[in-house]
PDB file of C-alpha atoms and ligand atoms in Angstrom:
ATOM      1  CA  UNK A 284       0.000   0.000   0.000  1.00 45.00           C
ATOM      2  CA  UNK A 285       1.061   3.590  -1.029  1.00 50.00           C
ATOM      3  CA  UNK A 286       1.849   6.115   1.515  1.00 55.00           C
ATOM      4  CA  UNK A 287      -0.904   7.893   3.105  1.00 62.00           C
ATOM      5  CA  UNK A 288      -0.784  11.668   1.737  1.00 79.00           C
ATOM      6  CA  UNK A 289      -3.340  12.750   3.652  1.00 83.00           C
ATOM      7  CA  UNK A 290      -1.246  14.701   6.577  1.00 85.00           C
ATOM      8  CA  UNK A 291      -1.525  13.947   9.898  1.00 87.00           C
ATOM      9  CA  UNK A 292      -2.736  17.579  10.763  1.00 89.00           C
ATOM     10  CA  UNK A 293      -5.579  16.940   8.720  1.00 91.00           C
ATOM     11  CA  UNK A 294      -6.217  13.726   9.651  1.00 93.00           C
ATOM     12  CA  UNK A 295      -6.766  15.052  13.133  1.00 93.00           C
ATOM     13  CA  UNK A 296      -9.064  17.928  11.965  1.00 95.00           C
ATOM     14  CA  UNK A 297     -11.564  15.477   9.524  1.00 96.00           C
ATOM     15  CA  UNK A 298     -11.971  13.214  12.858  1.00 97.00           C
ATOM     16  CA  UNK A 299     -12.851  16.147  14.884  1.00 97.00           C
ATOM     17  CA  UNK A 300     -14.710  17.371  12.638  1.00 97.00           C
ATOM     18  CA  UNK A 301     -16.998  13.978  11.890  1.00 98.00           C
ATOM     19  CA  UNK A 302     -16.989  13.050  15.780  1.00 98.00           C
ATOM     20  CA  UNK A 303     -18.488  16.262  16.283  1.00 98.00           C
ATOM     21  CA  UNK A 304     -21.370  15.795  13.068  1.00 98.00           C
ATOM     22  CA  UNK A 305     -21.699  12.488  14.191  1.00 98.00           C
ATOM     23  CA  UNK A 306     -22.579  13.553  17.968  1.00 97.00           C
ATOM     24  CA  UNK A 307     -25.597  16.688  16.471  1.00 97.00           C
ATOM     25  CA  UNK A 308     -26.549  14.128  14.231  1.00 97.00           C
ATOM     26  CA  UNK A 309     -27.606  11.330  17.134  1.00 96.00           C
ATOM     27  CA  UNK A 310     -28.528  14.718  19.229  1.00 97.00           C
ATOM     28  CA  UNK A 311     -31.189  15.710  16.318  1.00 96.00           C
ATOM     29  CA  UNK A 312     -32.573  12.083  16.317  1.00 95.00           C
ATOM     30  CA  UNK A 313     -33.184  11.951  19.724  1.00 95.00           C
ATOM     31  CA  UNK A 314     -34.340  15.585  19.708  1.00 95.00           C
ATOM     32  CA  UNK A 315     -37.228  14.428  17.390  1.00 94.00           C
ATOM     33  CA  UNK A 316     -38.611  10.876  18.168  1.00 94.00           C
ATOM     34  CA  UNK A 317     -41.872  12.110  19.301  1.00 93.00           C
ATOM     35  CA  UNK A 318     -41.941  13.711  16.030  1.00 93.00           C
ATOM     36  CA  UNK A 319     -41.500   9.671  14.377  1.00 95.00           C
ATOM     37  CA  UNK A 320     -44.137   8.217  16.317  1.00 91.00           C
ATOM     38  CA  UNK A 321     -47.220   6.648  14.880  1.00 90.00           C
ATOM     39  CA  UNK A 322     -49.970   9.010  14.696  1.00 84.00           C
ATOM     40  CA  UNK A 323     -52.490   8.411  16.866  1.00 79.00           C
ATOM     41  CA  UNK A 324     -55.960   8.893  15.587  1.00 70.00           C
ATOM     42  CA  UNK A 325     -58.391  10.437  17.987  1.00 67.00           C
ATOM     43  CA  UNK A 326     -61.520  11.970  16.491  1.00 63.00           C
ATOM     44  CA  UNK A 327     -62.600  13.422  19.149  1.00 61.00           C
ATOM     45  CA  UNK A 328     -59.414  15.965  19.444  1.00 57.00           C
ATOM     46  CA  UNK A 329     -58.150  15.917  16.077  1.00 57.00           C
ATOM     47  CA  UNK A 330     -59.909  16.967  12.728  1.00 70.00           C
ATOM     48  CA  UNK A 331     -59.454  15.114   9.055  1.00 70.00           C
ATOM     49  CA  UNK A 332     -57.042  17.950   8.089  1.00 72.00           C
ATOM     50  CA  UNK A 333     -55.067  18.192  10.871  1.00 83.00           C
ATOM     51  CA  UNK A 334     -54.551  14.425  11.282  1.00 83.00           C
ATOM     52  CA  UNK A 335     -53.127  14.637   7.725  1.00 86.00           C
ATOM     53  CA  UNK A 336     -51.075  17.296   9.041  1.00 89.00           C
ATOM     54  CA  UNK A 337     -50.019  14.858  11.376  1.00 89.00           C
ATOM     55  CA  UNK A 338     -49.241  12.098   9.341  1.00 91.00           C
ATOM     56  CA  UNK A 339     -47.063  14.431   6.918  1.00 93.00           C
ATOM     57  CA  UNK A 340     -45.100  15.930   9.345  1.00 93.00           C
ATOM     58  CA  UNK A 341     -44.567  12.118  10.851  1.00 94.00           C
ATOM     59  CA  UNK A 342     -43.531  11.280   6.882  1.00 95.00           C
ATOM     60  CA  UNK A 343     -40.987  14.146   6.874  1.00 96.00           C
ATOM     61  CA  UNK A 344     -39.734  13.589  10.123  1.00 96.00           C
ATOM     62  CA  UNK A 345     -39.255  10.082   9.570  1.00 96.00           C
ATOM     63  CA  UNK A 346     -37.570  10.785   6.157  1.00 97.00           C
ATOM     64  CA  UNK A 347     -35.062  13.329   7.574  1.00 97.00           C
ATOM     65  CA  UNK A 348     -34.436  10.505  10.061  1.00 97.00           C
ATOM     66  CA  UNK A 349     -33.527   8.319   7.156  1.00 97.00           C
ATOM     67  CA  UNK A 350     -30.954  11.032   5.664  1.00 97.00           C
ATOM     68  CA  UNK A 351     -29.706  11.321   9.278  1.00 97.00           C
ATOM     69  CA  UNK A 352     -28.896   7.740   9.634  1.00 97.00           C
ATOM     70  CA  UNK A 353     -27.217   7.449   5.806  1.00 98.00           C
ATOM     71  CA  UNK A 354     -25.041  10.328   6.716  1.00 98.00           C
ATOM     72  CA  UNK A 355     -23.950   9.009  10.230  1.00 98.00           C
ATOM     73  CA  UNK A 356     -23.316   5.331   8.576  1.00 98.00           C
ATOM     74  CA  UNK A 357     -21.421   7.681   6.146  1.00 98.00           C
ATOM     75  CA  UNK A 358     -19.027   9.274   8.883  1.00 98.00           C
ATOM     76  CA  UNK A 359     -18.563   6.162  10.998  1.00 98.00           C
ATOM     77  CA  UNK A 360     -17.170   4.891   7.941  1.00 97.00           C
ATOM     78  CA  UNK A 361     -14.774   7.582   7.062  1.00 97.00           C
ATOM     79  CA  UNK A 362     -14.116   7.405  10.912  1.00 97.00           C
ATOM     80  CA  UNK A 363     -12.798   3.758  10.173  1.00 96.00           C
ATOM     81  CA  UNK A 364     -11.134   4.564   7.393  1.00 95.00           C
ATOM     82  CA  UNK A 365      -9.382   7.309   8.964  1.00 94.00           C
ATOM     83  CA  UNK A 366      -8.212   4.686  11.969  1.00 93.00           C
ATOM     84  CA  UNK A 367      -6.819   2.571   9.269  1.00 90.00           C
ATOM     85  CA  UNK A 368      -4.787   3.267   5.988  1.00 84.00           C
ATOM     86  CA  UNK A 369      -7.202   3.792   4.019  1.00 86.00           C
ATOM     87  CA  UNK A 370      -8.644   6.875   3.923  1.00 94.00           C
ATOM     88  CA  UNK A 371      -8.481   9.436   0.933  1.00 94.00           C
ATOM     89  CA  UNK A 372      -7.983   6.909  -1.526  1.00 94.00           C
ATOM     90  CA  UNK A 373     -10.428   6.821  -4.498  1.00 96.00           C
ATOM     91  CA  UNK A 374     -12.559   3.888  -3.892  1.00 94.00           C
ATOM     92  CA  UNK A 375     -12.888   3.385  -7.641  1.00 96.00           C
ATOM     93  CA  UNK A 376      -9.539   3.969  -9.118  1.00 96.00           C
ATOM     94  CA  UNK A 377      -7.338   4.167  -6.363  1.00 94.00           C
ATOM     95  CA  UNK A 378      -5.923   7.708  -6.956  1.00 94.00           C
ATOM     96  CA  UNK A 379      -5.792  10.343  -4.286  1.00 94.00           C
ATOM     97  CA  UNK A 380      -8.628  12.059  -3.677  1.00 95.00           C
ATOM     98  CA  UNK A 381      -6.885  15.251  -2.230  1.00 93.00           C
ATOM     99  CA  UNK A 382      -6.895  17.191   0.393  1.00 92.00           C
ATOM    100  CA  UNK A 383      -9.160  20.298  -0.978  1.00 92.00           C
ATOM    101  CA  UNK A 384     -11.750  17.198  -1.758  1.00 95.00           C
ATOM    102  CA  UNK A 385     -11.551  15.883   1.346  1.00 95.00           C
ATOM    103  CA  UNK A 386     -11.781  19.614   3.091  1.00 95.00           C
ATOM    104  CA  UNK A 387     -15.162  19.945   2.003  1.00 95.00           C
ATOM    105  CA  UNK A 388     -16.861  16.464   3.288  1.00 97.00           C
ATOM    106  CA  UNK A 389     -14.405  14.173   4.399  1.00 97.00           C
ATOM    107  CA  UNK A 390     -16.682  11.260   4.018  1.00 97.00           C
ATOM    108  CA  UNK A 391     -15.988  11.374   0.234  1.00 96.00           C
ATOM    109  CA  UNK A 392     -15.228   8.270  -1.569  1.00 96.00           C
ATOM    110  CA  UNK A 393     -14.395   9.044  -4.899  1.00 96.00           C
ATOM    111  CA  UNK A 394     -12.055  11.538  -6.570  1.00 96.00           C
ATOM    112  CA  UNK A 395     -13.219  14.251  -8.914  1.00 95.00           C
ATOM    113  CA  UNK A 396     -12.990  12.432 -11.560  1.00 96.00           C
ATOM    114  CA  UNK A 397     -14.611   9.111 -10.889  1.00 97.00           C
ATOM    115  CA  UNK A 398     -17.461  11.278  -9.009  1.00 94.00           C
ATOM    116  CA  UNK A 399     -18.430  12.819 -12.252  1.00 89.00           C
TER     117      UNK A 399
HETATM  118 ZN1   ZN B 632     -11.062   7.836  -8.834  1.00 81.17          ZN
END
């Protein structure tokens, strides 16, 4: 395996970085179960609009809970690849992705090229 070009400087700073992502993104999910729960249908309190209200705001919450969890399986994996030797490498070709890539979202997998 090729030497690791990603330095250690910024090796430090992506793992910050993601631990700290990582930790709002768990805070967020627990911030808004309530908001995932079933709806509970009561027709005494709640009206046919307003349950439907309900129900879309439980479909949105539950669907930003879905992006939440793809992003954090996203970062624990860049976490692991960052533990080993792995990291920055173009999971596709094998190049370098770079540093300026990996600056803006070091969970990147792919180099420019192979992203296009
Ligand atoms: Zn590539």
């Amino acid at each position: 395996m090729a030497d690791d070009p990603t330095p250690q400087t910024h090796r430090a700073r992506y793992h910050d970085r993601l631990l700290a992502e990582l930790q709002d993104i768990r805070t967020a999910g627990d911030d808004t179960t309530a908001d995932r729960q079933p709806v509970v249908l009561d027709q005494q309190s709640v009206g046919r609009l307003s349950r439907m209200d309900a129900l879309q705001g439980q479909a949105m919450a539950q669907a930003m809970q879905s992006r939440r969890n793809g992003r954090a399986r996203a970062i624990t994996a860049a976490l692991e690849r960052l533990a080993g030797d792995d990291f920055g490498w173009c999971e596709d070709c094998g190049d370098y992705i770079g540093t300026k890539r990996l600056d803006l979202d070091p969970t990147i997998l792919r180099c420019v090229d192979c992203a296009r």
